[in-house]
Coordinates of C-alpha atoms and ligand atoms in Angstrom, one line a residue:
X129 CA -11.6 -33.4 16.8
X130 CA -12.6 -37.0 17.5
X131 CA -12.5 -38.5 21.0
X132 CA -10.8 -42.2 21.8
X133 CA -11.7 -44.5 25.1
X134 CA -8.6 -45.5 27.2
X135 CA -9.7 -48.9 26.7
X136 CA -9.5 -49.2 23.3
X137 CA -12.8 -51.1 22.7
X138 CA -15.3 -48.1 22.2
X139 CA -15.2 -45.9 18.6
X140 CA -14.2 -42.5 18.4
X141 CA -16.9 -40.2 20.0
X142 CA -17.7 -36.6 18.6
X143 CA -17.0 -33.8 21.6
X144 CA -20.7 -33.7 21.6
X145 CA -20.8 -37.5 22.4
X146 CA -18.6 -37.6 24.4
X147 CA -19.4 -34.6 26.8
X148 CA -23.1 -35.9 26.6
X149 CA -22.5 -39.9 27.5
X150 CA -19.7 -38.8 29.7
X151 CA -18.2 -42.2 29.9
X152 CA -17.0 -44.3 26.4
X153 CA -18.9 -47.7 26.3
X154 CA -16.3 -49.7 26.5
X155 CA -16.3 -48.0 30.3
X156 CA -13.1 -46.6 29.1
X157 CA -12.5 -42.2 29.7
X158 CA -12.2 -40.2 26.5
X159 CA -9.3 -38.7 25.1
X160 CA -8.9 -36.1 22.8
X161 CA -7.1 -37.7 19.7
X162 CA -4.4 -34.7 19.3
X163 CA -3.1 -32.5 22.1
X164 CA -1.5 -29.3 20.3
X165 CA 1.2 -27.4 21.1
X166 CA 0.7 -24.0 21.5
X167 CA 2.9 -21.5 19.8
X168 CA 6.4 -20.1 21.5
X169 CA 5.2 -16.8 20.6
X170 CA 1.8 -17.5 23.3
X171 CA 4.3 -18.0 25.7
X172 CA 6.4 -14.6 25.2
X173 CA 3.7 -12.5 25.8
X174 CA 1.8 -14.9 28.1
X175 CA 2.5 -12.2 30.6
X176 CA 0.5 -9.5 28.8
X177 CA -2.8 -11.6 28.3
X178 CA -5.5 -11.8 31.2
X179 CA -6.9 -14.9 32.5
X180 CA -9.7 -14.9 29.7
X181 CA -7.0 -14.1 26.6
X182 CA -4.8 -17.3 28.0
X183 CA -8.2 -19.3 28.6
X184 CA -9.7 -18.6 25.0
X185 CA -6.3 -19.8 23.1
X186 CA -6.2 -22.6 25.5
X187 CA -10.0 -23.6 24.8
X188 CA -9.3 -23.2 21.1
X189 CA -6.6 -25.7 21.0
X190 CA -9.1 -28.1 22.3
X191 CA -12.2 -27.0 21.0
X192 CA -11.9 -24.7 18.2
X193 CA -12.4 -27.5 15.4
X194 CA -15.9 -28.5 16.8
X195 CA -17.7 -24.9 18.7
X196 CA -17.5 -21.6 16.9
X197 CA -15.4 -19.3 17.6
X198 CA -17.7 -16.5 19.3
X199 CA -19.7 -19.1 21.3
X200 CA -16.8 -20.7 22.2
X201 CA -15.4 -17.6 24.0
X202 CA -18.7 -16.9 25.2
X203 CA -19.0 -19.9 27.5
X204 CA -14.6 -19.4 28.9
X205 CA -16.2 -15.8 29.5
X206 CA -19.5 -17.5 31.7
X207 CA -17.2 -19.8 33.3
X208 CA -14.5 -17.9 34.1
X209 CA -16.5 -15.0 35.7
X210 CA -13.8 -15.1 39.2
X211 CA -10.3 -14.9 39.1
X212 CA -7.6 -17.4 40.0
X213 CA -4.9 -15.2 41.6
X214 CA -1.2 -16.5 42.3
X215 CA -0.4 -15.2 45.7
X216 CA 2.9 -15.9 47.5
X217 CA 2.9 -17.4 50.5
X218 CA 6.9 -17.4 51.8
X219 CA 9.6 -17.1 50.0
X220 CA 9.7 -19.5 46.3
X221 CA 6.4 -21.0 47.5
X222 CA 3.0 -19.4 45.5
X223 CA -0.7 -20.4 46.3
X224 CA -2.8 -20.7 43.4
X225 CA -6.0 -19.6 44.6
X226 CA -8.9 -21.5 42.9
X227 CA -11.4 -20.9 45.5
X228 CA -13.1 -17.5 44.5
X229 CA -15.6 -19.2 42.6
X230 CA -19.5 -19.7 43.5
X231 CA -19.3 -22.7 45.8
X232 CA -15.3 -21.8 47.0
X233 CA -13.4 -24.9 45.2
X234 CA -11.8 -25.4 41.8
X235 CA -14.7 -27.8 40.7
X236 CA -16.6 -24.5 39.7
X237 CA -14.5 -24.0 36.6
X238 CA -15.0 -27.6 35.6
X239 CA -18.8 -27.5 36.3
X240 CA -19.3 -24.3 35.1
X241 CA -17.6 -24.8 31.6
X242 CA -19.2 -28.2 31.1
X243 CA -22.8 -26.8 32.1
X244 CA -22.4 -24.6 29.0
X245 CA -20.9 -26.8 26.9
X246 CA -24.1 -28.7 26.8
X247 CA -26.3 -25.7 27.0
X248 CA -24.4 -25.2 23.4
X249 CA -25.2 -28.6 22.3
X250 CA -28.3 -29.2 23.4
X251 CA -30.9 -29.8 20.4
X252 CA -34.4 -28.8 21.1
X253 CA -34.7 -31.5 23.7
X254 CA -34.8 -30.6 27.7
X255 CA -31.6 -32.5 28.9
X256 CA -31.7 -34.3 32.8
X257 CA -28.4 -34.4 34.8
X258 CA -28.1 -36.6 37.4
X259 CA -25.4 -36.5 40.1
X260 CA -25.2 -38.4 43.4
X261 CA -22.7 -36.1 46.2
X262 CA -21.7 -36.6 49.3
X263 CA -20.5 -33.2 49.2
X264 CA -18.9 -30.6 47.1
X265 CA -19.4 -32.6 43.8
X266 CA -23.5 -31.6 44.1
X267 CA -22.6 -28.2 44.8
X268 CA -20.2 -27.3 42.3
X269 CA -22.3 -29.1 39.6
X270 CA -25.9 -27.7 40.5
X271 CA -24.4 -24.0 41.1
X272 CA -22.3 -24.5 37.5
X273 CA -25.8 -25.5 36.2
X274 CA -27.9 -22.9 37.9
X275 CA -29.8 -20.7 35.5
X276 CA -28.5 -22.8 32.2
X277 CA -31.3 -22.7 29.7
X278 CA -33.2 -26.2 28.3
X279 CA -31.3 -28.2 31.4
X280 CA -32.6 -29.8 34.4
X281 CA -30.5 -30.8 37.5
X282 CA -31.0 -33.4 40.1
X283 CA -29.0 -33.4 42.9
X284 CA -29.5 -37.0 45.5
X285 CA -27.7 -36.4 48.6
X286 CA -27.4 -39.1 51.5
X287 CA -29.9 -37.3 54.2
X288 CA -28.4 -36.5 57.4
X289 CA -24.7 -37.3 56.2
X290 CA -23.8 -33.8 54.0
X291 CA -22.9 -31.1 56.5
X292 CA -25.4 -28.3 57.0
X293 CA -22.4 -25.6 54.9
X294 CA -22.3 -28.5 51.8
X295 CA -26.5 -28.9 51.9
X296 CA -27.0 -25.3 51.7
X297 CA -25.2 -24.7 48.8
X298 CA -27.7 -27.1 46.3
X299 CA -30.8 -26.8 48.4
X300 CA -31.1 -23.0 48.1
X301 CA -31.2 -22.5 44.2
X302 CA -34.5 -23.3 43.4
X303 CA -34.7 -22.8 39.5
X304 CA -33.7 -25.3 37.6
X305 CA -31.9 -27.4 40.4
X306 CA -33.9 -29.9 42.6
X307 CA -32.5 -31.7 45.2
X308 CA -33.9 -34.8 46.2
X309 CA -32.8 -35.9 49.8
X310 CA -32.6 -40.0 49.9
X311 CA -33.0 -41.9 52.6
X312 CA -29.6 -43.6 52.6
X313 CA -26.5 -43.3 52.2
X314 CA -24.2 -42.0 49.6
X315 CA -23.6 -45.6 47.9
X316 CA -27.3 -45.7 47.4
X317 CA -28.2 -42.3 45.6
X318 CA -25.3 -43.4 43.1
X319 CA -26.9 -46.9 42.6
X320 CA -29.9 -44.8 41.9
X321 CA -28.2 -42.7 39.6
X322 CA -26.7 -45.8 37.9
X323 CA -29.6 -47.5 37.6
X324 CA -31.5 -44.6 36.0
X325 CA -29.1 -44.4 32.9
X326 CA -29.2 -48.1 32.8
X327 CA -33.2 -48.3 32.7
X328 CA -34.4 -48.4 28.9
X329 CA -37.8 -46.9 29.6
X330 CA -36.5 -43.7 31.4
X331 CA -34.3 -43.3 29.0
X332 CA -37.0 -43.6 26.4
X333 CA -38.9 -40.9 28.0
X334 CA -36.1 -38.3 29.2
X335 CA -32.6 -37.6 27.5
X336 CA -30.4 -38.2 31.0
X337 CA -26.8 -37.3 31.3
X338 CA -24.1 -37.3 34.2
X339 CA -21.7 -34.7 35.2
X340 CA -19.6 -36.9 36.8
X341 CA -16.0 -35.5 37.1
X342 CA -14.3 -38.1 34.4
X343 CA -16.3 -36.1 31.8
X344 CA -14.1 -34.1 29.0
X345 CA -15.8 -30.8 29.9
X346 CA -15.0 -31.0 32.9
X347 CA -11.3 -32.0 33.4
X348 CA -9.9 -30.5 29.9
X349 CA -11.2 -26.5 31.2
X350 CA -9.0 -26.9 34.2
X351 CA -6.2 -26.9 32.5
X352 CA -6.9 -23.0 31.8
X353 CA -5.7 -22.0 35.2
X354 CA -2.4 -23.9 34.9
X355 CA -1.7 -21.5 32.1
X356 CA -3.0 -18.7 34.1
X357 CA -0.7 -19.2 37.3
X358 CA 2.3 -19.5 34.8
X359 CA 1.9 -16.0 33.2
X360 CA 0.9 -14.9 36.7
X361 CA 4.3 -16.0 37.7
X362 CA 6.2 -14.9 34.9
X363 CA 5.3 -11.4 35.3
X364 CA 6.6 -11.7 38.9
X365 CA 9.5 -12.9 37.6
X366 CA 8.7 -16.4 39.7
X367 CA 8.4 -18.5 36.6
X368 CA 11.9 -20.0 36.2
X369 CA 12.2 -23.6 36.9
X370 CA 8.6 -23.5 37.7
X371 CA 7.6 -26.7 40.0
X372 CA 3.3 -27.2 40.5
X373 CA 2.0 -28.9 42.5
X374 CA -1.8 -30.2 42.9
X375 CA -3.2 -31.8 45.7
X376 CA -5.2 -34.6 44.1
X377 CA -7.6 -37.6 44.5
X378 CA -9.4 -38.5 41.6
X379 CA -6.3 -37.3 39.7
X380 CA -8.7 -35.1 37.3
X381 CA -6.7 -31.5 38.5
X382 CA -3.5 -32.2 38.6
X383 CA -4.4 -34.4 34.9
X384 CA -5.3 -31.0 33.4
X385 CA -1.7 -29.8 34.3
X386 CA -0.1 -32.3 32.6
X387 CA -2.1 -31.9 29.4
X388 CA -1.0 -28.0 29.7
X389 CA 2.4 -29.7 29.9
X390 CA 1.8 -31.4 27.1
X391 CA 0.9 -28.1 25.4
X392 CA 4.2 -26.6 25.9
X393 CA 3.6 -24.7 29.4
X394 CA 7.3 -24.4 30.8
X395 CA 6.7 -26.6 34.0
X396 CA 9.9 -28.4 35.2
X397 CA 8.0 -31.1 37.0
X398 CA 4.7 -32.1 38.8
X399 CA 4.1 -32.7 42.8
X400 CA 1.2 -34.8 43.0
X401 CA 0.1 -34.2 46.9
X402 CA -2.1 -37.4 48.5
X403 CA -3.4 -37.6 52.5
X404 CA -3.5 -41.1 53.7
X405 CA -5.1 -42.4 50.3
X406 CA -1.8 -42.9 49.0
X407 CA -1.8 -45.3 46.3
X408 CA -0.3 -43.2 43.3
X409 CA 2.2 -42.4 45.7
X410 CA 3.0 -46.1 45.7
X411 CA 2.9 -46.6 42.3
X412 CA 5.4 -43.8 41.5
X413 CA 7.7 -45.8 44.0
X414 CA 6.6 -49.5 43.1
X415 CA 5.5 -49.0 39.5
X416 CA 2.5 -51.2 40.8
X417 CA -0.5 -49.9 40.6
X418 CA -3.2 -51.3 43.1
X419 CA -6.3 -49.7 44.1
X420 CA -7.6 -49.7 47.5
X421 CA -10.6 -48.6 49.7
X422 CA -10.2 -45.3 50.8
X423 CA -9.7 -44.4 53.7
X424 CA -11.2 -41.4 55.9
X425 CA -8.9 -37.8 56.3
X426 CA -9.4 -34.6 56.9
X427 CA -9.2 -33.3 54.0
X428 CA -11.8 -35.5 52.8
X429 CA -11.8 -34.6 49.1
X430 CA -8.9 -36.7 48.1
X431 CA -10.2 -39.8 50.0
X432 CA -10.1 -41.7 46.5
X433 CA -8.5 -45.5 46.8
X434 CA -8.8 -46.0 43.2
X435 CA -8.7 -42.8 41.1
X436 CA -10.2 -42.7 37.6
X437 CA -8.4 -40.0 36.5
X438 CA -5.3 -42.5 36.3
X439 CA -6.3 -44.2 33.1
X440 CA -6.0 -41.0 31.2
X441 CA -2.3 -40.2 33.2
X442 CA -0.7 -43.6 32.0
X443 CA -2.6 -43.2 28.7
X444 CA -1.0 -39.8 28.1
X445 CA 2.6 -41.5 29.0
X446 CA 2.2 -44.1 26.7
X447 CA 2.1 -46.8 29.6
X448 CA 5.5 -46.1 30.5
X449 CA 6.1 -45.8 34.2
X450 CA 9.4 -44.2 33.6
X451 CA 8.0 -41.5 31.9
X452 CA 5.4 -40.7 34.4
X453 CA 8.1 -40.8 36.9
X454 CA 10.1 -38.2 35.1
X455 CA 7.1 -35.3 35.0
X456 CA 5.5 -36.6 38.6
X457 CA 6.8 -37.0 42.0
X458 CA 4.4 -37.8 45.2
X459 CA 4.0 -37.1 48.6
X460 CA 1.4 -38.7 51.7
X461 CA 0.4 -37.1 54.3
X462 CA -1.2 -38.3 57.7
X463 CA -4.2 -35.8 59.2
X464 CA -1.9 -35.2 62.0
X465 CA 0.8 -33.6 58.8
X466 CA -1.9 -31.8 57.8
X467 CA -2.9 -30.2 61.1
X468 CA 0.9 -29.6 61.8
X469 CA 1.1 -27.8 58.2
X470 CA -2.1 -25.8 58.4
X471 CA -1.0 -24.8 62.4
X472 CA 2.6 -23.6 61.2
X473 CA 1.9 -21.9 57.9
X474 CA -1.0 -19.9 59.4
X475 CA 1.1 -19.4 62.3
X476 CA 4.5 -18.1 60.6
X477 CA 2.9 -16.6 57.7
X478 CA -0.9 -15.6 58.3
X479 CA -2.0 -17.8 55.3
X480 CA -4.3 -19.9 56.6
X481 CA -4.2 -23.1 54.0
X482 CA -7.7 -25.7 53.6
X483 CA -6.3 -29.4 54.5
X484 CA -6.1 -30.2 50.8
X485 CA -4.2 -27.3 50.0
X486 CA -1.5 -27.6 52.9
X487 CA -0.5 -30.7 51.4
X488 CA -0.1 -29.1 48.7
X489 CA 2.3 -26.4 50.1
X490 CA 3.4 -29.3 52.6
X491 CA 5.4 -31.1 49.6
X492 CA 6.9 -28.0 47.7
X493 CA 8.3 -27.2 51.4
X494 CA 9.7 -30.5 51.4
X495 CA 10.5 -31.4 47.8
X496 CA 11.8 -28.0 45.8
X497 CA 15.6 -28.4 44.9
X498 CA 17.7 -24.9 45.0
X499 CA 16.8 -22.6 42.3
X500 CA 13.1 -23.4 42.1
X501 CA 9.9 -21.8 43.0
X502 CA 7.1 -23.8 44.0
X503 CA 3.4 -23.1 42.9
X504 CA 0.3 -24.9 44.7
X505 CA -3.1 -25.4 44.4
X506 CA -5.2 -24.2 46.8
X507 CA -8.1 -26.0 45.8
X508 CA -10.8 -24.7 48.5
X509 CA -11.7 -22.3 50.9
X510 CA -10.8 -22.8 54.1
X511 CA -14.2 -22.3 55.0
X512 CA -15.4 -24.8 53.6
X513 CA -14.1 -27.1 56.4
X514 CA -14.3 -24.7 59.3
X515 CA -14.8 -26.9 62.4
X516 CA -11.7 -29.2 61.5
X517 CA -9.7 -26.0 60.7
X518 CA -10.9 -24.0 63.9
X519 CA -9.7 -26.2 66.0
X520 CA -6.1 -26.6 64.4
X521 CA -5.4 -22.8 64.8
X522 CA -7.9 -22.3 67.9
X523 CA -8.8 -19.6 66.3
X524 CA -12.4 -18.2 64.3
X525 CA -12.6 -19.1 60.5
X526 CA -14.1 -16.2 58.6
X527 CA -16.9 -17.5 56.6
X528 CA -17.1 -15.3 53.0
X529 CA -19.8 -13.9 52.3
X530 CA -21.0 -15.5 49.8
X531 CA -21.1 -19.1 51.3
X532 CA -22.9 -17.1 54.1
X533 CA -25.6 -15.9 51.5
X534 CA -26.0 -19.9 50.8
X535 CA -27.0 -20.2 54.6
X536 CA -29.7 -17.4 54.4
X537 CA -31.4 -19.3 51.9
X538 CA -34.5 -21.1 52.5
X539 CA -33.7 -24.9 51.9
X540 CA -36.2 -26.7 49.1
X541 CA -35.9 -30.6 48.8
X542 CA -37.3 -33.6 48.2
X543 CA -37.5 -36.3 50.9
X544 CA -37.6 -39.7 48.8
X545 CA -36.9 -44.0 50.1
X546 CA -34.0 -45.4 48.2
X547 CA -35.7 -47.9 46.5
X548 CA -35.1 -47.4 42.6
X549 CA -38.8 -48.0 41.4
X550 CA -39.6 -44.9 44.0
X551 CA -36.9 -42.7 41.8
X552 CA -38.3 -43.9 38.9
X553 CA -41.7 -43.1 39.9
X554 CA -40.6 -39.6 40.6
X555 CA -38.4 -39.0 37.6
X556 CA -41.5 -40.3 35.0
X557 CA -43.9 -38.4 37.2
X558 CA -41.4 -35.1 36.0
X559 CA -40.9 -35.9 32.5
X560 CA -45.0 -35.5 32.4
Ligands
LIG642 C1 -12.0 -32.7 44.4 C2 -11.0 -32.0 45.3 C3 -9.7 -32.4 45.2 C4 -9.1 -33.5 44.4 O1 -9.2 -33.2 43.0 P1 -9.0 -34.4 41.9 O2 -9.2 -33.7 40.6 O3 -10.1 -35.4 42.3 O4 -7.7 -35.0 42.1 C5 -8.8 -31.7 46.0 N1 -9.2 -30.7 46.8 C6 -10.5 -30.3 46.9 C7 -10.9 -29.2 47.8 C8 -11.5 -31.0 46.1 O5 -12.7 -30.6 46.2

């Protein structure tokens, strides 16, 4: 299957291209050219099949024509190695727990997929990642990579500005992941990052590649779960007039979902959940899109004022705002609606909801009509933001084990200015 840019100015990429350059040239995110339905018979005995049965017939609808079978399965097996259980939270409202993964947020399942994707296609050559974080992103991507054969990650981090939970989790790993700790902040390590894959000579000397989240592998995988929380729901008997909802930023989650809508997955409609950073909200009122800075919430993942995930959502509706309106509703939340959601759930129910996810179960609350049941994404632990959530609930946060194996670790990295000849200097000095 061929791959198109949503600008229109770039020709058709290969999967391999287009995982491996990430963006099109024209600047434009690829599309796969067909999005198949999948069979009625998958979904009457979606309810029999386990998470890796619904993910392999999901991963061969996009990938089948281009990765073998076996290896194909191989790498939804690797990725897929937690589960993503549906648990109910009150009455008609389900969390969808992607959080059990290595690094305790959905962006494992994207990372991990995509790190073995290119493992698959990588041809002799040692391959480079770069990727600039101010948080979760260098995680998820150096913990996905971890231990992938014939790939090398770099992870530049803003020093002083990552919190000591986020640093710990790609400082650690040693092995293939190095984590170079600029002297900056985060707008700096991704001009560096920029600059590197603009450079000619680097790129002469060392095949470099991003793993930034607009990247095929990495959005297209997620849609596995969406599948997954349905047949989870159907065997409850939950899944009529099923309503999910994701709480998004870059729009590259709750994108997934409407590709698996696309597919055929029974979903009556979509929530899309935003904090302050509101402006899909305000085009699904307006029908005017206009990007924004973003602005700074507490649950920080979503602060996105321009989100490039939503060239691929108009692209899939054909530019019509009508139609996006009819799959996709929208919600904003302030921080102090997100304090009062994770504060009431926890205390009514005992589930104690990240910020992200509370919006999330914030707007089924608020939006379901009678007769539907609500799912949510729970994109992260909320461990993963302990101080903010300790002191909604005034009570101690439980940090999992394995995020407290992170903090054992002994942290490795690699002061450097953030001057690009410097990076340079240091990349050449590595491709030696
Ligand atoms: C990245 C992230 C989001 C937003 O997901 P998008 O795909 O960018 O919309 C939501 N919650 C958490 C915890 C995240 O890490």
């Amino acid at each position: 299957m061929m791959y198109y840019s949503t600008n229109g100015k770039a020709p058709l990429a290969s999967l391999e291209k287009a995982v491996v350059k990430g963006l099109a040239e024209d600047r434009g995110l690829y599309m796969p050219e067909r999005i198949q339905r999948l069979p009625g018979t998958f979904f009457d005995s979606i309810q029999d099949m386990d998470f890796h049965e619904v993910a392999c017939a999901v991963a061969d609808a996009f990938f089948g024509e281009d990765v073998d079978r076996d290896a194909l399965h191989a790498i939804v097996r690797d990725t897929l190695s937690f589960d993503c259980p549906a648990v109910k939270v009150e009455d008609g409202i389900f969390a969808l727990e992607l959080f059990h993964g290595p690094t305790l947020a959905f962006k494992d399942v994207g990372a991990r997929f995509m790190a073995r994707l290119l493992g698959h296609f990588r041809s002799g050559e040692r391959l480079n990642v770069l990727v600039a974080t101010s948080g979760d992103t260098g995680s998820a991507v150096a913990n996905g990579f971890l231990g992938v054969d014939g790939i090398d990650v770099f992870v530049l981090y803003p020093k002083g500005k990552v919190s000591p939970i986020q640093e710990c989790q790609f400082t650690t790993l040693g092995r293939n992941i190095t984590a170079l700790e600029i002297d900056g902040v985060f707008d700096d390590c991704q001009a560096l990052v920029k600059n590197a894959f603009m450079d000619p000579e680097l790129n002469a000397r060392m095949k470099l590649t991003s793993a930034n989240s607009i990247n095929v592998a990495r959005f297209l995988p997620q849609s596995f779960y969406y599948f997954w929380g349905y047949a989870q729901m159907k065997r409850m008997g939950m899944a009529d007039k099923l309503v999910v909802c994701t709480p998004s930023g870059n729009f590259g989650n709750i994108c997934a979902g409407l590709f698996a809508k696309r597919m055929g997955l029974p979903v009556e409609r979509f929530i899309a959940a935003n904090n302050a950073n509101s402006v899909f909200y305000d085009y699904l009122r307006t029908g005017v899109y206009s990007p924004r800075p973003s602005v700074q919430t507490i649950a920080n993942a979503m602060d996105v004022g321009d989100p490039s995930n939503f060239a691929r959502i108009i692209d899939l509706y054909g530019h019509s705002w009508e139609a996006v309106c009819r799959d996709i509703s929208g919600t904003t939340y302030s921080d102090a609606q997100i304090a009062e959601t994770i504060r009431d759930v926890y205390n009514r129910t005992g589930y104690l909801c990240d910020p992200h996810g509370a919006c999330g179960f914030r707007a089924l609350s608020e939006g379901l009509r009678p007769g539907e049941t609500g799912l949510f994404c729970e994109t992260a632990h909320p461990a993963k933001f302990k101080d903010t959530v300790e002191s909604i609930i005034g009570a101690p946060v439980a940090i999992p084990e394995k995020l407290q194996a992170f903090m054992r670790g002994t942290k490795e990295s690699t002061p450097l200015p953030k001057d690009f000849p410097s990076f340079k200097d240091y990349l050449t000095k590595k491709s030696n």
